[in-house]
Structure formats: C-alpha cells, structure tokens
C-alpha cells in the first residue's frame, strides 16, 4: 500500500515568483513512480511531471521541476516564474512499479496574485 | 484528439435508483481508470482496466458498484441503489501503452443523489 501526504492546504504567492509545494510519500516498495497533477478551476485535471524512483536526476518540464529527496521520501514541486494561470489545485501522486493504480494526495491550492 | 469523453456531465438520481456513467477513452489508449472525487475524501481510486481486462478493483465499494469495459472504446460504471453518500464527481482517465502511469482525465460526471 502507498500513501501520499500534502500538508500545505493552500499557498499564495505573487506573480513571477518561485513557489515550492511539498509532498511526502510512504511505501515499502523500492521501485515506484511519483507524479504531480494540476486541477484548474474548471475541474480539468492535467498531468504535469513525473519522477521515476530509480532516477537520481530531478525531472524538469518547462517551468516545472522536482526536488526529489529519496531518503526523506519527499518529492517537492517547484514552479518558477509563476503566472496567474498557474492558480489551481496541485496534486502529488504515486504508483508502484508493476501496478498502474495511482494514489493521490489531498492537494494544495495555489493562488497567484497579480 | 477529443480527449476522454464522459457522459452525462451531470446526473441527478433519487435515493435507491440506479446510475450508469459512461466513459470513452482516448483512441489507442490501453488502460482505463475510474476515480471518485469529493471534498472530504479527495481523489479516490476505484478501479482500472488494461486491454479491457479488469486489473485492480480494490477501491470499489463491493456491494453496489460495478464497472465493465465491453470493448476498447468505452467503459461503464454502474451504481445500484444509489445513496446520498455516493454523490461525487466520478472521473474517468485513460493512459497510453507507451506512457503507463500517466493519466489523461475526462471532465467527470457530477452525480447528485437526492
């Protein structure tokens, strides 16, 4: 079984700044996948970025990057040069190798202020 | 590419009635997932299929919920004898063979049980 915890309920930052959202996970498996998804105000859920547990290099995708700290079971999402349209709820998620079931965290609501 | 299509977008049922929710995955995708989203429980995994075969239904309430995938172009989630606590947004997602574990979500069906 796996568990994903996002302790930040909401974050508010100014436009064009950098924001980090925290996520910790629990699993006894040695191979797993970590993800971040975004849910917009319209309800649409969109995949942003993933990190495979066996990769030491942090994943990056556009203005999204990850801070993967395996010993701490932590996978933070970093958004640089934030824009108003980045305002959304961000979900951290994980799945185990060999099983495609994805478990989501509770989500962090990000508000970007102009 | 039309994305994952879910119908209906909204469904209102009376307590004790049956509800059937439909999902059309993205053409060519080999896995279909069902999730339920509520304010209290967040995003809950229900079940998933790969190549139309049921793989993991560990999140399905056993007595009244069932899911099927009779062909590669659609899946259904049926809830018998609906109860007010079944009220939620039911989300369908699909993933391609080449990007296992990456989910593409539909817009969801909002089920309200009166």
Tab-separated table of C-alpha atoms in Angstrom:
chain	number	residue	atom	x	y	z
A	1	UNK	CA	0.000	0.000	0.000
A	2	UNK	CA	1.115	3.541	-0.581
A	3	UNK	CA	0.262	6.855	0.997
A	4	UNK	CA	0.791	10.419	-0.183
A	5	UNK	CA	0.669	13.416	2.147
A	6	UNK	CA	0.461	17.075	1.222
A	7	UNK	CA	0.482	19.171	4.362
A	8	UNK	CA	0.086	22.565	2.712
A	9	UNK	CA	-3.620	23.208	2.239
A	10	UNK	CA	-3.132	26.483	0.405
A	11	UNK	CA	-0.330	28.772	-0.731
A	12	UNK	CA	-0.496	32.302	-2.075
A	13	UNK	CA	2.407	33.982	-3.892
A	14	UNK	CA	2.983	36.975	-6.113
A	15	UNK	CA	3.110	36.579	-9.862
A	16	UNK	CA	6.549	35.949	-11.403
A	17	UNK	CA	7.988	34.478	-8.206
A	18	UNK	CA	9.028	30.888	-7.483
A	19	UNK	CA	6.902	28.578	-5.368
A	20	UNK	CA	7.593	25.165	-3.883
A	21	UNK	CA	4.884	22.700	-2.894
A	22	UNK	CA	5.718	19.874	-0.528
A	23	UNK	CA	4.804	16.211	-0.702
A	24	UNK	CA	5.911	13.169	1.256
A	25	UNK	CA	5.051	9.601	0.445
A	26	UNK	CA	5.110	6.219	2.122
A	27	UNK	CA	5.807	2.858	0.556
A	28	UNK	CA	7.752	-0.292	1.328
A	29	UNK	CA	8.475	-0.856	-2.339
A	30	UNK	CA	11.842	0.058	-3.759
A	31	UNK	CA	10.562	0.957	-7.227
A	32	UNK	CA	7.828	3.480	-7.743
A	33	UNK	CA	6.738	6.496	-9.736
A	34	UNK	CA	5.879	9.961	-8.444
A	35	UNK	CA	3.683	12.490	-10.217
A	36	UNK	CA	2.253	15.949	-9.980
A	37	UNK	CA	-1.114	16.812	-11.479
A	38	UNK	CA	-2.958	20.121	-11.645
A	39	UNK	CA	-6.700	20.699	-11.371
A	40	UNK	CA	-7.913	24.002	-12.784
A	41	UNK	CA	-10.937	25.958	-11.620
A	42	UNK	CA	-12.959	24.349	-14.398
A	43	UNK	CA	-12.261	20.940	-12.872
A	44	UNK	CA	-9.900	19.726	-15.567
A	45	UNK	CA	-7.072	17.534	-14.221
A	46	UNK	CA	-3.839	17.679	-16.171
A	47	UNK	CA	-0.611	15.702	-15.826
A	48	UNK	CA	2.417	17.933	-15.218
A	49	UNK	CA	5.558	15.952	-14.462
A	50	UNK	CA	6.828	12.597	-13.181
A	51	UNK	CA	9.843	11.202	-11.377
A	52	UNK	CA	10.885	7.554	-11.550
A	53	UNK	CA	12.340	6.381	-8.240
A	54	UNK	CA	15.438	4.874	-9.825
A	55	UNK	CA	16.436	8.152	-11.459
A	56	UNK	CA	18.675	10.357	-9.361
A	57	UNK	CA	18.348	13.403	-11.572
A	58	UNK	CA	15.400	15.675	-10.784
A	59	UNK	CA	12.800	15.828	-13.538
A	60	UNK	CA	12.070	19.128	-15.253
A	61	UNK	CA	9.296	20.105	-17.657
A	62	UNK	CA	9.021	23.692	-18.801
A	63	UNK	CA	8.723	25.901	-15.725
A	64	UNK	CA	8.061	22.880	-13.505
A	65	UNK	CA	10.819	20.985	-11.750
A	66	UNK	CA	11.002	18.458	-8.959
A	67	UNK	CA	13.079	18.251	-5.805
A	68	UNK	CA	13.341	14.507	-5.249
A	69	UNK	CA	14.842	13.548	-1.885
A	70	UNK	CA	14.561	9.789	-1.737
A	71	UNK	CA	15.998	9.333	1.791
A	72	UNK	CA	13.310	11.688	3.067
A	73	UNK	CA	10.558	10.174	0.868
A	74	UNK	CA	9.928	13.657	-0.404
A	75	UNK	CA	9.008	14.988	-3.846
A	76	UNK	CA	8.555	18.733	-3.966
A	77	UNK	CA	7.181	20.598	-6.982
A	78	UNK	CA	8.901	23.850	-7.914
A	79	UNK	CA	7.232	26.338	-10.233
A	80	UNK	CA	9.409	29.186	-11.433
A	81	UNK	CA	8.246	32.494	-12.938
A	82	UNK	CA	4.676	31.851	-11.827
A	83	UNK	CA	1.783	33.194	-13.869
A	84	UNK	CA	-1.806	33.954	-12.951
A	85	UNK	CA	-2.932	30.883	-14.895
A	86	UNK	CA	-0.851	28.681	-12.589
A	87	UNK	CA	-3.546	29.233	-9.959
A	88	UNK	CA	-5.013	25.776	-9.395
A	89	UNK	CA	-5.037	22.817	-7.038
A	90	UNK	CA	-1.898	20.710	-7.307
A	91	UNK	CA	-1.969	17.012	-6.512
A	92	UNK	CA	1.012	14.861	-5.692
A	93	UNK	CA	0.573	11.193	-6.587
A	94	UNK	CA	2.410	7.898	-6.728
A	95	UNK	CA	2.168	4.415	-8.129
A	96	UNK	CA	4.193	1.277	-7.544
A	97	UNK	CA	6.224	-0.491	-10.172
A	98	UNK	CA	4.103	-3.155	-11.803
A	99	UNK	CA	0.792	-1.608	-10.733
A	100	UNK	CA	-0.742	1.323	-12.539
A	101	UNK	CA	-3.047	2.301	-9.678
A	102	UNK	CA	-2.201	5.894	-8.784
A	103	UNK	CA	-2.774	7.203	-5.266
A	104	UNK	CA	-3.283	10.932	-4.871
A	105	UNK	CA	-2.578	13.339	-2.043
A	106	UNK	CA	-5.185	15.761	-0.720
A	107	UNK	CA	-3.970	18.617	-2.888
A	108	UNK	CA	-2.532	22.100	-2.352
A	109	UNK	CA	-4.442	25.121	-3.587
A	110	UNK	CA	-2.093	27.622	-5.206
A	111	UNK	CA	-3.163	31.209	-5.732
A	112	UNK	CA	-1.018	33.533	-7.819
A	113	UNK	CA	-1.621	37.194	-7.029
A	114	UNK	CA	-1.034	39.942	-9.640
B	1	UNK	CA	-7.906	14.057	-30.411
B	2	UNK	CA	-11.138	14.590	-28.490
B	3	UNK	CA	-9.725	13.563	-25.136
B	4	UNK	CA	-11.526	11.304	-22.688
B	5	UNK	CA	-15.274	11.747	-23.040
B	6	UNK	CA	-17.594	11.214	-20.107
B	7	UNK	CA	-21.354	11.242	-20.269
B	8	UNK	CA	-23.518	12.541	-18.832
B	9	UNK	CA	-21.787	15.579	-17.353
B	10	UNK	CA	-24.396	15.829	-14.643
B	11	UNK	CA	-26.768	13.206	-13.297
B	12	UNK	CA	-29.373	13.537	-10.592
B	13	UNK	CA	-30.914	10.417	-9.132
B	14	UNK	CA	-33.283	9.655	-6.318
B	15	UNK	CA	-32.159	7.539	-3.411
B	16	UNK	CA	-32.384	3.875	-4.349
B	17	UNK	CA	-32.247	4.413	-8.113
B	18	UNK	CA	-29.562	3.095	-10.432
B	19	UNK	CA	-26.964	5.294	-12.119
B	20	UNK	CA	-24.819	4.357	-15.108
B	21	UNK	CA	-21.870	6.505	-16.047
B	22	UNK	CA	-20.139	6.247	-19.401
B	23	UNK	CA	-16.559	6.792	-20.443
B	24	UNK	CA	-14.947	6.822	-23.873
B	25	UNK	CA	-11.147	6.689	-23.544
B	26	UNK	CA	-8.734	8.332	-25.925
B	27	UNK	CA	-8.431	6.218	-29.048
B	28	UNK	CA	-5.439	3.927	-28.856
B	29	UNK	CA	-5.062	4.151	-25.102
B	30	UNK	CA	-4.818	0.735	-23.482
B	31	UNK	CA	-5.829	1.413	-19.878
B	32	UNK	CA	-8.939	2.975	-18.345
B	33	UNK	CA	-9.252	4.166	-14.758
B	34	UNK	CA	-12.180	5.275	-12.622
B	35	UNK	CA	-11.783	7.715	-9.721
B	36	UNK	CA	-14.233	9.473	-7.421
B	37	UNK	CA	-13.669	12.988	-6.102
B	38	UNK	CA	-15.323	14.544	-3.073
B	39	UNK	CA	-14.375	17.443	-0.839
B	40	UNK	CA	-13.966	15.159	2.165
B	41	UNK	CA	-12.218	12.136	0.609
B	42	UNK	CA	-10.383	13.842	-2.242
B	43	UNK	CA	-9.438	11.755	-5.270
B	44	UNK	CA	-10.197	8.100	-4.568
B	45	UNK	CA	-9.156	5.272	-6.858
B	46	UNK	CA	-11.979	2.918	-7.735
B	47	UNK	CA	-10.843	0.501	-10.440
B	48	UNK	CA	-8.894	0.107	-13.654
B	49	UNK	CA	-8.750	-1.977	-16.806
B	50	UNK	CA	-5.874	-2.763	-19.112
B	51	UNK	CA	-6.666	-4.027	-22.593
B	52	UNK	CA	-10.280	-4.312	-21.418
B	53	UNK	CA	-9.378	-6.760	-18.627
B	54	UNK	CA	-10.100	-5.730	-15.021
B	55	UNK	CA	-6.796	-5.411	-13.184
B	56	UNK	CA	-7.432	-3.786	-9.820
B	57	UNK	CA	-10.819	-3.025	-8.269
B	58	UNK	CA	-9.555	-2.547	-4.742
B	59	UNK	CA	-11.236	0.842	-4.405
B	60	UNK	CA	-14.691	-0.249	-5.447
B	61	UNK	CA	-17.378	-0.438	-2.771
B	62	UNK	CA	-18.211	-4.108	-3.107
B	63	UNK	CA	-21.945	-4.253	-2.859
B	64	UNK	CA	-23.420	-1.648	-5.179
B	65	UNK	CA	-20.657	-0.595	-7.550
B	66	UNK	CA	-19.604	-2.390	-10.703
B	67	UNK	CA	-17.518	-1.453	-13.713
B	68	UNK	CA	-17.196	-3.003	-17.120
B	69	UNK	CA	-15.245	-2.462	-20.286
B	70	UNK	CA	-17.030	-4.412	-23.026
B	71	UNK	CA	-14.850	-3.022	-25.810
B	72	UNK	CA	-11.812	-0.793	-26.217
B	73	UNK	CA	-13.896	2.289	-26.915
B	74	UNK	CA	-15.969	2.507	-23.777
B	75	UNK	CA	-16.279	1.677	-20.120
B	76	UNK	CA	-19.213	1.982	-17.747
B	77	UNK	CA	-19.511	2.472	-14.018
B	78	UNK	CA	-22.826	1.339	-12.573
B	79	UNK	CA	-24.068	2.213	-9.118
B	80	UNK	CA	-27.095	0.310	-7.916
B	81	UNK	CA	-29.436	1.589	-5.231
B	82	UNK	CA	-27.701	4.965	-5.057
B	83	UNK	CA	-27.301	6.594	-1.673
B	84	UNK	CA	-26.686	10.269	-0.793
B	85	UNK	CA	-23.085	9.409	0.157
B	86	UNK	CA	-22.487	8.341	-3.454
B	87	UNK	CA	-22.785	11.983	-4.507
B	88	UNK	CA	-19.443	12.936	-6.016
B	89	UNK	CA	-17.657	13.724	-9.244
B	90	UNK	CA	-16.764	10.482	-10.985
B	91	UNK	CA	-13.685	10.789	-13.151
B	92	UNK	CA	-12.550	8.510	-15.910
B	93	UNK	CA	-8.977	8.545	-17.182
B	94	UNK	CA	-7.043	6.644	-19.801
B	95	UNK	CA	-3.359	6.051	-20.359
B	96	UNK	CA	-1.400	5.014	-23.420
B	97	UNK	CA	0.693	1.891	-23.635
B	98	UNK	CA	3.799	3.982	-24.189
B	99	UNK	CA	3.214	6.151	-21.117
B	100	UNK	CA	1.999	3.787	-18.493
B	101	UNK	CA	1.087	5.506	-15.240
B	102	UNK	CA	0.364	8.833	-16.970
B	103	UNK	CA	-3.338	9.559	-16.759
B	104	UNK	CA	-5.399	11.687	-19.123
B	105	UNK	CA	-8.599	12.641	-17.333
B	106	UNK	CA	-12.053	13.312	-18.644
B	107	UNK	CA	-14.158	16.219	-17.412
B	108	UNK	CA	-16.047	13.988	-14.987
B	109	UNK	CA	-19.679	13.204	-14.245
B	110	UNK	CA	-21.185	15.017	-11.294
B	111	UNK	CA	-23.608	12.626	-9.601
B	112	UNK	CA	-26.109	14.047	-7.153
B	113	UNK	CA	-28.251	11.626	-5.167
B	114	UNK	CA	-31.257	13.282	-3.574
